[in-house]
Tab-separated table of C-alpha atoms in Angstrom:
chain	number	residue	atom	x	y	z
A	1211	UNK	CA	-21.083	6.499	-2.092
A	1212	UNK	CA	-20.708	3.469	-4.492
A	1213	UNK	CA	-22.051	0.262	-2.838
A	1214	UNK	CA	-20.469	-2.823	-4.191
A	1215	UNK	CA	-22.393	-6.027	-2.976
A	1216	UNK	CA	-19.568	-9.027	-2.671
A	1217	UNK	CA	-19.201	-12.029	-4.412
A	1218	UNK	CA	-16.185	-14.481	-2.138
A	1219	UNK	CA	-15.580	-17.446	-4.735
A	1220	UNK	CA	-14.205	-20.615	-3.078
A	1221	UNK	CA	-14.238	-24.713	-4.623
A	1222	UNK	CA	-16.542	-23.072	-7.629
A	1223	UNK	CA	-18.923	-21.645	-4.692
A	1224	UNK	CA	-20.115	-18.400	-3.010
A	1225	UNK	CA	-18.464	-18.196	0.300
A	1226	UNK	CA	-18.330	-16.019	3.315
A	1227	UNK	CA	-15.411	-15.998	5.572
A	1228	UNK	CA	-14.968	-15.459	9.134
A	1229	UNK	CA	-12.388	-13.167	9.821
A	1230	UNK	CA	-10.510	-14.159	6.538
A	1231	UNK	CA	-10.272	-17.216	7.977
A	1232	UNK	CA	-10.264	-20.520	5.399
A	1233	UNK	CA	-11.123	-22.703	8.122
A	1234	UNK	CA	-14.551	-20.959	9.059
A	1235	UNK	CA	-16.291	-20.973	5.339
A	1236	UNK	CA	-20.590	-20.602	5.255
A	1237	UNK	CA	-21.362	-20.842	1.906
A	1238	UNK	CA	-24.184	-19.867	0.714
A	1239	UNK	CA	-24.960	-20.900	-3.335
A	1240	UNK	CA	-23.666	-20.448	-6.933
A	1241	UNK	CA	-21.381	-17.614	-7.858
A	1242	UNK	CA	-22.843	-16.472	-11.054
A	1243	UNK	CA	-26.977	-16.722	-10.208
A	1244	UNK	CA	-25.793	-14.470	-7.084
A	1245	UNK	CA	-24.560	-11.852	-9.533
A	1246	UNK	CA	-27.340	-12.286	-11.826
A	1247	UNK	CA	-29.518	-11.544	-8.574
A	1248	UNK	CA	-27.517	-8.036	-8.033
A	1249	UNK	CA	-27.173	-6.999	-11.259
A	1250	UNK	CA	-31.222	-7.616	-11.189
A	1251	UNK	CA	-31.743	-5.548	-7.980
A	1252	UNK	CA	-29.381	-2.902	-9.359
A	1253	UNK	CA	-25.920	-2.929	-8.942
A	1254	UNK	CA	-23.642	-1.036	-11.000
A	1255	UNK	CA	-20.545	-2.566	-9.977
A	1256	UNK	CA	-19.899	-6.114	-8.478
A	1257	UNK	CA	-17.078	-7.038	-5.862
A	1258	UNK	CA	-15.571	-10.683	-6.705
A	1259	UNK	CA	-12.783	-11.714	-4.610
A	1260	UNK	CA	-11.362	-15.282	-6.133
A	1261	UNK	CA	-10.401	-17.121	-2.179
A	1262	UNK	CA	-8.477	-20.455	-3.934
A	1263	UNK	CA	-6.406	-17.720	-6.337
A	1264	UNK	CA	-5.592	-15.781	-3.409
A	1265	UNK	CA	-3.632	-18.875	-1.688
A	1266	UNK	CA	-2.305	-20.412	-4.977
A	1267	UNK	CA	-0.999	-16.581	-6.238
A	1268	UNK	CA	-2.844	-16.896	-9.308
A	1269	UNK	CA	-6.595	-16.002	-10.296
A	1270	UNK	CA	-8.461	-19.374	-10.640
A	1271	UNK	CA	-11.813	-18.327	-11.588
A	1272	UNK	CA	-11.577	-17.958	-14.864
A	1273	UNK	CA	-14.546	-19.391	-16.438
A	1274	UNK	CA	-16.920	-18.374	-14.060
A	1275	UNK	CA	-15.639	-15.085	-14.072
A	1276	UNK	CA	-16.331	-15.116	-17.875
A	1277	UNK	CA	-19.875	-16.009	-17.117
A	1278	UNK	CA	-20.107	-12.951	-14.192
A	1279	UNK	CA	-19.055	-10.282	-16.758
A	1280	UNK	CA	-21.928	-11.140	-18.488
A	1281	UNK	CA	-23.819	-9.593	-16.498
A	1282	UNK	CA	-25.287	-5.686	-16.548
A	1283	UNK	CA	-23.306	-4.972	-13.763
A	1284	UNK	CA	-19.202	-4.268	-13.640
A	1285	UNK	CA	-17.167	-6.136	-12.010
A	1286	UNK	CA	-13.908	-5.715	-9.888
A	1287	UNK	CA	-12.215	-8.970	-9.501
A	1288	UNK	CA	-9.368	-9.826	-6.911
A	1289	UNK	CA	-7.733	-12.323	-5.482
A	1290	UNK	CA	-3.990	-14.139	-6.621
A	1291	UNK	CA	-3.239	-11.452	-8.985
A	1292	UNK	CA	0.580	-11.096	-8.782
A	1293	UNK	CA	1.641	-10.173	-12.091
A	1294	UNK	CA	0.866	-7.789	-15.188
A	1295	UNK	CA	0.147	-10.967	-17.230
A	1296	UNK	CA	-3.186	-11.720	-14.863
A	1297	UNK	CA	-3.986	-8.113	-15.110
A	1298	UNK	CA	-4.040	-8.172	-18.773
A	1299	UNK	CA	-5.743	-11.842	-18.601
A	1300	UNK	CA	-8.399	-10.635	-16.089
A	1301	UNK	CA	-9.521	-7.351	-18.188
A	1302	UNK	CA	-9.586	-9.493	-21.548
A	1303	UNK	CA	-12.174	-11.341	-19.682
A	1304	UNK	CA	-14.292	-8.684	-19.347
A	1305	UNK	CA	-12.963	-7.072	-15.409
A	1306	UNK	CA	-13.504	-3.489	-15.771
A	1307	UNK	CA	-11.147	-3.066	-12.410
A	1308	UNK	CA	-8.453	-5.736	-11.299
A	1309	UNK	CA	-7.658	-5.512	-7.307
A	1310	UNK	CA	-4.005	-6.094	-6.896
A	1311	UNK	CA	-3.345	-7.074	-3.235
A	1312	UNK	CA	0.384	-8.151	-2.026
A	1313	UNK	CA	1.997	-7.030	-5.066
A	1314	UNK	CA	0.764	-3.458	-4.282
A	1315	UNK	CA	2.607	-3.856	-1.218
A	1316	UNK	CA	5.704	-5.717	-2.097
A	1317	UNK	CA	6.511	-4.423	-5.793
A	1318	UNK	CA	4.914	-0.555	-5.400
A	1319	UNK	CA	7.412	0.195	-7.783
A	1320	UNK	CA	6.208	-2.664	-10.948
A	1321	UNK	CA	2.486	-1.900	-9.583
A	1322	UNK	CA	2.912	2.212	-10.116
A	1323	UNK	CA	4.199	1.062	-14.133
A	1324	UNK	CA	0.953	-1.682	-14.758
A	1325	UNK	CA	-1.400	1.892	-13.063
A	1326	UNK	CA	0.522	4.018	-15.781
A	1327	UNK	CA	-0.215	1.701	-18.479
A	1328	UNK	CA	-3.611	0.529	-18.417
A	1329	UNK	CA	-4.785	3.990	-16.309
A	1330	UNK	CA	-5.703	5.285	-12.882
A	1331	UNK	CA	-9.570	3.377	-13.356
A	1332	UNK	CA	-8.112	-0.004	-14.227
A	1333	UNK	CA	-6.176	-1.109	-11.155
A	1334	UNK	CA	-7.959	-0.634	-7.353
A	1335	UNK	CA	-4.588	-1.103	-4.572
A	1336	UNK	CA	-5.706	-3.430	-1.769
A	1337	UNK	CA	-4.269	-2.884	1.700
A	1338	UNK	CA	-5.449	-5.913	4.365
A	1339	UNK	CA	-4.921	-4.144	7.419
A	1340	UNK	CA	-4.341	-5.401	11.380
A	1341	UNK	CA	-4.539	-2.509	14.050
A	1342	UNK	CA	-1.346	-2.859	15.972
A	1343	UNK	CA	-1.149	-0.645	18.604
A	1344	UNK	CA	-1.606	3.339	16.346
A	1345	UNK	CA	-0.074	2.301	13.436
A	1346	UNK	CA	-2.297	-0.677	10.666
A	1347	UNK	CA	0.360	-3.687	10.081
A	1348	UNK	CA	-1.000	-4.314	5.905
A	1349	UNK	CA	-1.610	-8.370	5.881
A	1350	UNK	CA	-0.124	-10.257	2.722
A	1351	UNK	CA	-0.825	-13.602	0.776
A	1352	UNK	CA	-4.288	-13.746	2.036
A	1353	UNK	CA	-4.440	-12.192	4.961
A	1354	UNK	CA	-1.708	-15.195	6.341
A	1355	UNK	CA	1.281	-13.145	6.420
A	1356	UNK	CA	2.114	-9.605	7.408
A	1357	UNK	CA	3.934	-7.456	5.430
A	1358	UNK	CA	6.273	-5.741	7.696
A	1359	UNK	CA	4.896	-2.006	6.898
A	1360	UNK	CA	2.453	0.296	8.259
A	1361	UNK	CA	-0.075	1.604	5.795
A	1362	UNK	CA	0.643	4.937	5.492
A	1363	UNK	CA	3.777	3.890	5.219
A	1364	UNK	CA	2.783	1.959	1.671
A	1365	UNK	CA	0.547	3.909	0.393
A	1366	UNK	CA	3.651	6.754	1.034
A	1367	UNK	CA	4.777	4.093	-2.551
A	1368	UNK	CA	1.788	5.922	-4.418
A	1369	UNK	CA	2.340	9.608	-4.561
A	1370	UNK	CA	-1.042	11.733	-5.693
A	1371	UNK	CA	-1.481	10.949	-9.358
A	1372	UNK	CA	0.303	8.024	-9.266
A	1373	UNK	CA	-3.750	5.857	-8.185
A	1374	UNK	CA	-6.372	6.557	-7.139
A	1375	UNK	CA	-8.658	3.641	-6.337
A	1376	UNK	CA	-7.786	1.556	-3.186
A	1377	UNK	CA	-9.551	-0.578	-0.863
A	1378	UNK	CA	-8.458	-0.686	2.947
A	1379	UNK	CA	-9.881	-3.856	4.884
A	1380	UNK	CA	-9.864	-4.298	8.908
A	1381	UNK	CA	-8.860	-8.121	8.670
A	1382	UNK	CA	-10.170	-8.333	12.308
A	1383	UNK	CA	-13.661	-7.214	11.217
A	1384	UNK	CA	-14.302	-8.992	7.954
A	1385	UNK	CA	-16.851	-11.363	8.168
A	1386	UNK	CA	-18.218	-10.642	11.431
A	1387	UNK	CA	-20.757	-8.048	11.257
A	1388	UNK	CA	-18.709	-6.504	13.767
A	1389	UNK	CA	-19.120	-2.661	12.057
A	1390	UNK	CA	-16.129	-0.768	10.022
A	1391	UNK	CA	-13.103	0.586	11.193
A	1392	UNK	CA	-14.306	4.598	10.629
A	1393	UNK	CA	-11.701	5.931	13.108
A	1394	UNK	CA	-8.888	4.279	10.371
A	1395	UNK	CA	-10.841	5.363	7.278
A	1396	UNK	CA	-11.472	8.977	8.783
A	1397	UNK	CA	-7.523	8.727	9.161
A	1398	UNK	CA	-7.234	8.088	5.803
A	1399	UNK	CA	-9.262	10.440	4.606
A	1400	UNK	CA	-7.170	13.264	6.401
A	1401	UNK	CA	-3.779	12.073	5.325
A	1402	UNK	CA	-5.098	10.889	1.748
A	1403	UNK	CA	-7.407	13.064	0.424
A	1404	UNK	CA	-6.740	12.510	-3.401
A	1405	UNK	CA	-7.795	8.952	-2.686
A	1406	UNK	CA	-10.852	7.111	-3.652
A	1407	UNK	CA	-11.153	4.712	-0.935
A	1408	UNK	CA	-13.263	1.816	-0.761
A	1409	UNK	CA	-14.448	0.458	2.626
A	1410	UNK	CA	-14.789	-2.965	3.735
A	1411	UNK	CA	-14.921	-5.067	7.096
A	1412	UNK	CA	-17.628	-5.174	9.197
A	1413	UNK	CA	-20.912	-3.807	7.376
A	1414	UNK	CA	-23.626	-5.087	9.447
A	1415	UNK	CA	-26.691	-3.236	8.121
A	1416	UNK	CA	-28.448	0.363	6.870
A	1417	UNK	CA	-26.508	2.206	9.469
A	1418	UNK	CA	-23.014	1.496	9.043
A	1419	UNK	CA	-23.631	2.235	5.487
A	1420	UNK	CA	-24.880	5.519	6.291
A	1421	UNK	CA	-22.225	6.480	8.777
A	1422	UNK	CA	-19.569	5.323	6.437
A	1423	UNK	CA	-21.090	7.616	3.769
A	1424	UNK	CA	-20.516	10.418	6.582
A	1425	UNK	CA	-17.001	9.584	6.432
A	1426	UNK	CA	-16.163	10.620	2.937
A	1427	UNK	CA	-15.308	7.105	1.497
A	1428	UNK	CA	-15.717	6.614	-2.601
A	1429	UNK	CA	-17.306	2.928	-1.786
A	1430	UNK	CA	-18.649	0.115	0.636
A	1431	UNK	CA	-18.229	-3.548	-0.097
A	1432	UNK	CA	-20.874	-5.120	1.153
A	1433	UNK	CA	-21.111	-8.644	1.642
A	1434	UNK	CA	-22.381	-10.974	4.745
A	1435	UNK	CA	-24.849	-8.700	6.054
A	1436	UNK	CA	-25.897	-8.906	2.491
A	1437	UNK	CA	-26.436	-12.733	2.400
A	1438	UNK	CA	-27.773	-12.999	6.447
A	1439	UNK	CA	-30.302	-10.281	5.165
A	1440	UNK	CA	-29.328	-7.898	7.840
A	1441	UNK	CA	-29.681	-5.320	4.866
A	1442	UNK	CA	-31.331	-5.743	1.342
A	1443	UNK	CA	-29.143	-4.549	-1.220
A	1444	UNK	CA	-32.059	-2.055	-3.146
A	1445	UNK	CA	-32.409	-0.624	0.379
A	1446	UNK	CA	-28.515	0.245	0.318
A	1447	UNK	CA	-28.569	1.742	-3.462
A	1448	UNK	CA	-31.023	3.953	-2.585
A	1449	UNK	CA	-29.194	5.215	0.553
């Protein structure tokens, strides 16, 4: 199981929401030494989520992401990406996988042509999800607005071939140390087994790393038990 340590960008800074709420923001130091520091303890790959291009619909982080690429690590960068033209934009700068959020939900149809284009390793489908009742209601525009569909439902948009990457969030965990979702992300694996799923929400140290690893997922983002030092991140690579 891939850990990806996070990296929240907000006003220039690293950030940690509560609950993907902008209101409720501890932040915690500059985005780029952060991602010097993991690529230093050992990370192959790098989870950046750009917060202000999330709410504006465009990525905003442009020149600090160009100074995060430089790192040894990879990065996969999210957050306002909306159209081919910021996919394109984002890997020129050096992304090596672009997380495309609302449109994945909205436009399956233009998201399954930018997947066929640029290939199944390029693009990583994000699904912000909100238990209601047995079905997940997927959360759009930041987490501020739902969607109107389940998430089987949407990922129903991407038949097997058509991606393979995607990240599934529990909105109502993120941030909180609260541990993941595995009942939905044992779901998933059932009904989606061609997937390569990516698990975040809730991580709160060693052992919800190594019970999501039970689960079957491809990855763990990793973020505020990361920065509380609830877990150190050479402890989790070597899980």
């Amino acid at each position: 199981m891939l850990i990806l340590p996070a990296i929240d960008i907000m006003g220039g800074k690293c950030v940690r929401l509560a609950l993907g709420k902008f209101d409720d923001v501890t932040t915690y130091g500059d985005p780029v030494e952060q991602g010097e520091a993991f690529a230093a303890q050992g990370a192959e790959w790098i989870h950046i989520v750009d917060l202000d291009g999330a709410r504006e619909g465009r990525p905003m982080q442009r020149d600090l992401l160009r100074q995060l690429t430089r790192t040894r690590a990879k990065v996969q960068f999210g957050g306002g990406v909306r159209r081919f033209a910021h996919v394109q934009a984002l890997i020129d700068a050096g992304v090596s996988r672009v997380v495309v959020g609302s449109a994945a939900l909205q436009r399956p149809d233009e998201v399954r042509e930018w997947i066929a284009s640029l290939g199944v390793e390029r693009i990583c489908c994000a699904f912000d999800v909100r238990p209601l009742g047995d079905t997940f209601d997927v959360m759009v525009a930041g987490w501020t607005t739902s969607g109107g569909a389940d998430l089987i439902n949407s990922l129903a948009q991407y038949p097997e071939g058509a991606l393979k990457h995607i990240l599934v969030t529990d909105v109502t965990r993120d941030g909180v140390l609260s541990g993941p979702n595995f009942a939905l992300l044992r779901m998933l694996r059932a009904v989606r087994p061609d997937l390569a799923i990516q698990a975040s929400g809730g991580v709160s140290g060693l052992e919800d790393l190594r019970a999501l690893r039970e689960t079957g997922v491809a990855g763990a983002i990793v973020g505020r038990a990361l920065y509380d030092r609830r877990v150190a991140l050479e402890d989790a690579l070597a899980l």
